[in-house]
mmCIF file of C-alpha atoms in Angstrom:
data_model
loop_
_atom_site.group_PDB
_atom_site.id
_atom_site.type_symbol
_atom_site.label_atom_id
_atom_site.label_comp_id
_atom_site.label_asym_id
_atom_site.label_seq_id
_atom_site.Cartn_x
_atom_site.Cartn_y
_atom_site.Cartn_z
ATOM 1 C CA MET A 406 -167.673 64.066 -30.095
ATOM 2 C CA PHE A 407 -166.991 67.329 -31.786
ATOM 3 C CA ASP A 408 -163.825 69.216 -31.469
ATOM 4 C CA SER A 409 -165.435 72.005 -33.412
ATOM 5 C CA LYS A 410 -168.754 72.970 -34.983
ATOM 6 C CA PRO A 411 -169.578 70.429 -37.717
ATOM 7 C CA ASP A 412 -169.096 71.680 -41.196
ATOM 8 C CA ASN A 413 -171.654 71.337 -44.063
ATOM 9 C CA ALA A 414 -169.929 67.985 -45.192
ATOM 10 C CA PHE A 415 -170.905 66.506 -41.821
ATOM 11 C CA PHE A 416 -174.392 67.394 -42.371
ATOM 12 C CA ASP A 417 -174.567 66.314 -45.881
ATOM 13 C CA ARG A 418 -173.352 62.904 -44.941
ATOM 14 C CA ALA A 419 -176.146 62.615 -42.127
ATOM 15 C CA SER A 420 -178.642 63.747 -44.668
ATOM 16 C CA ASP A 421 -177.495 61.051 -47.029
ATOM 17 C CA PHE A 422 -177.923 58.413 -44.504
ATOM 18 C CA ILE A 423 -181.322 59.616 -43.466
ATOM 19 C CA LYS A 424 -182.421 59.740 -47.121
ATOM 20 C CA LEU A 425 -181.380 56.125 -47.342
ATOM 21 C CA ALA A 426 -183.377 55.231 -44.360
ATOM 22 C CA ASN A 427 -186.283 57.133 -45.929
ATOM 23 C CA ASP A 428 -186.002 55.270 -49.015
ATOM 24 C CA HIS A 429 -186.484 52.014 -47.332
ATOM 25 C CA ASN A 430 -189.552 53.551 -45.509
ATOM 26 C CA GLN A 431 -191.247 53.699 -48.853
ATOM 27 C CA ASP A 432 -191.514 50.048 -49.189
ATOM 28 C CA PRO A 433 -195.213 49.189 -47.906
ATOM 29 C CA GLN A 434 -193.601 45.743 -46.698
ATOM 30 C CA VAL A 435 -191.128 47.349 -44.375
ATOM 31 C CA LYS A 436 -192.193 48.898 -41.021
ATOM 32 C CA THR A 437 -190.429 52.065 -39.948
ATOM 33 C CA GLY A 438 -189.268 50.326 -36.750
ATOM 34 C CA GLU A 439 -187.472 47.809 -38.888
ATOM 35 C CA VAL A 440 -185.628 50.526 -40.743
ATOM 36 C CA SER A 441 -184.619 52.182 -37.517
ATOM 37 C CA ALA A 442 -183.402 48.790 -36.053
ATOM 38 C CA SER A 443 -181.281 48.175 -39.166
ATOM 39 C CA PHE A 444 -179.945 51.738 -39.147
ATOM 40 C CA MET A 445 -178.744 51.210 -35.515
ATOM 41 C CA TYR A 446 -177.338 47.888 -36.283
ATOM 42 C CA ALA A 447 -175.366 49.241 -39.209
ATOM 43 C CA LEU A 448 -174.177 52.150 -37.140
ATOM 44 C CA SER A 449 -173.079 49.802 -34.218
ATOM 45 C CA ARG A 450 -171.279 47.527 -36.702
ATOM 46 C CA TYR A 451 -169.495 50.394 -38.323
ATOM 47 C CA ASN A 452 -168.461 51.829 -34.908
ATOM 48 C CA ALA A 453 -167.199 48.253 -33.793
ATOM 49 C CA TRP A 454 -165.042 48.197 -37.029
ATOM 50 C CA PHE A 455 -163.877 51.690 -36.604
ATOM 51 C CA SER A 456 -162.775 51.198 -33.018
ATOM 52 C CA SER A 457 -161.003 48.006 -34.009
ATOM 53 C CA THR A 458 -158.724 50.141 -36.354
ATOM 54 C CA GLY A 459 -157.071 51.541 -33.300
ATOM 55 C CA PHE A 460 -155.754 48.422 -31.902
ATOM 56 C CA GLU A 461 -153.026 45.705 -32.691
ATOM 57 C CA ASN A 462 -154.745 42.748 -31.414
ATOM 58 C CA GLU A 463 -157.999 41.521 -29.762
ATOM 59 C CA GLU A 464 -156.522 41.762 -26.200
ATOM 60 C CA GLN A 465 -155.962 45.364 -26.507
ATOM 61 C CA MET A 466 -159.354 46.065 -27.849
ATOM 62 C CA GLN A 467 -160.907 43.884 -25.127
ATOM 63 C CA GLN A 468 -159.306 45.938 -22.435
ATOM 64 C CA LYS A 469 -160.867 49.259 -23.847
ATOM 65 C CA LYS A 470 -164.179 47.672 -24.890
ATOM 66 C CA ALA A 471 -166.076 49.154 -21.751
ATOM 67 C CA GLU A 472 -164.551 52.627 -22.222
ATOM 68 C CA MET A 473 -165.482 52.630 -25.987
ATOM 69 C CA VAL A 474 -169.130 51.396 -25.302
ATOM 70 C CA ALA A 475 -169.426 54.003 -22.665
ATOM 71 C CA TYR A 476 -168.208 56.743 -24.936
ATOM 72 C CA TYR A 477 -170.384 55.684 -27.937
ATOM 73 C CA VAL A 478 -173.592 55.293 -25.631
ATOM 74 C CA GLU A 479 -173.053 58.686 -24.105
ATOM 75 C CA GLU A 480 -172.347 60.433 -27.349
ATOM 76 C CA TYR A 481 -175.606 58.788 -28.869
ATOM 77 C CA ARG A 482 -177.710 59.870 -25.861
ATOM 78 C CA LYS A 483 -176.426 63.430 -26.082
ATOM 79 C CA LEU A 484 -177.279 63.569 -29.882
ATOM 80 C CA LEU A 485 -180.633 61.799 -29.271
ATOM 81 C CA GLU A 486 -181.626 64.216 -26.555
ATOM 82 C CA GLY A 487 -180.731 67.206 -28.539
ATOM 83 C CA ASN A 488 -182.704 65.907 -31.646
ATOM 84 C CA MET A 489 -185.625 65.006 -29.586
ATOM 85 C CA GLU A 490 -185.698 68.451 -28.041
ATOM 86 C CA ASP A 491 -185.413 69.962 -31.444
ATOM 87 C CA TYR A 492 -188.516 67.872 -32.663
ATOM 88 C CA ILE A 493 -190.403 68.915 -29.542
ATOM 89 C CA LYS A 494 -189.754 72.589 -30.117
ATOM 90 C CA ASN A 495 -190.494 72.330 -33.874
ATOM 91 C CA PHE A 496 -193.190 69.585 -33.730
ATOM 92 C CA ASP A 497 -195.848 71.289 -35.738
ATOM 93 C CA HIS A 498 -193.510 72.503 -38.264
ATOM 94 C CA TYR A 499 -191.681 69.227 -38.780
ATOM 95 C CA ARG A 500 -194.680 67.046 -38.828
ATOM 96 C CA LYS A 501 -196.369 69.344 -41.416
ATOM 97 C CA THR A 502 -193.544 69.009 -43.800
ATOM 98 C CA GLN A 503 -193.525 65.380 -43.400
ATOM 99 C CA LYS A 504 -197.109 64.928 -44.403
#
């Protein structure tokens, strides 16, 4: 996914998305799992749109669909595993700062 080390702007954008999700978590009527589901849906919708920009027609996109899905799933898996490991290693610190 990364050709080089992500710059500060990368992490700033990610923090903005997380802040928006956290803002939705402040609503007592909304469950955290619902926010997570909406977040994943939005990302999948955005990635489907972004992927479509590389094609001239639906047939071209259909031919590459499995390859694109495999790419996004693999990249998400790597990012999720890395972030899970970070939370495991820093569990007490992260959970204390969230209370």
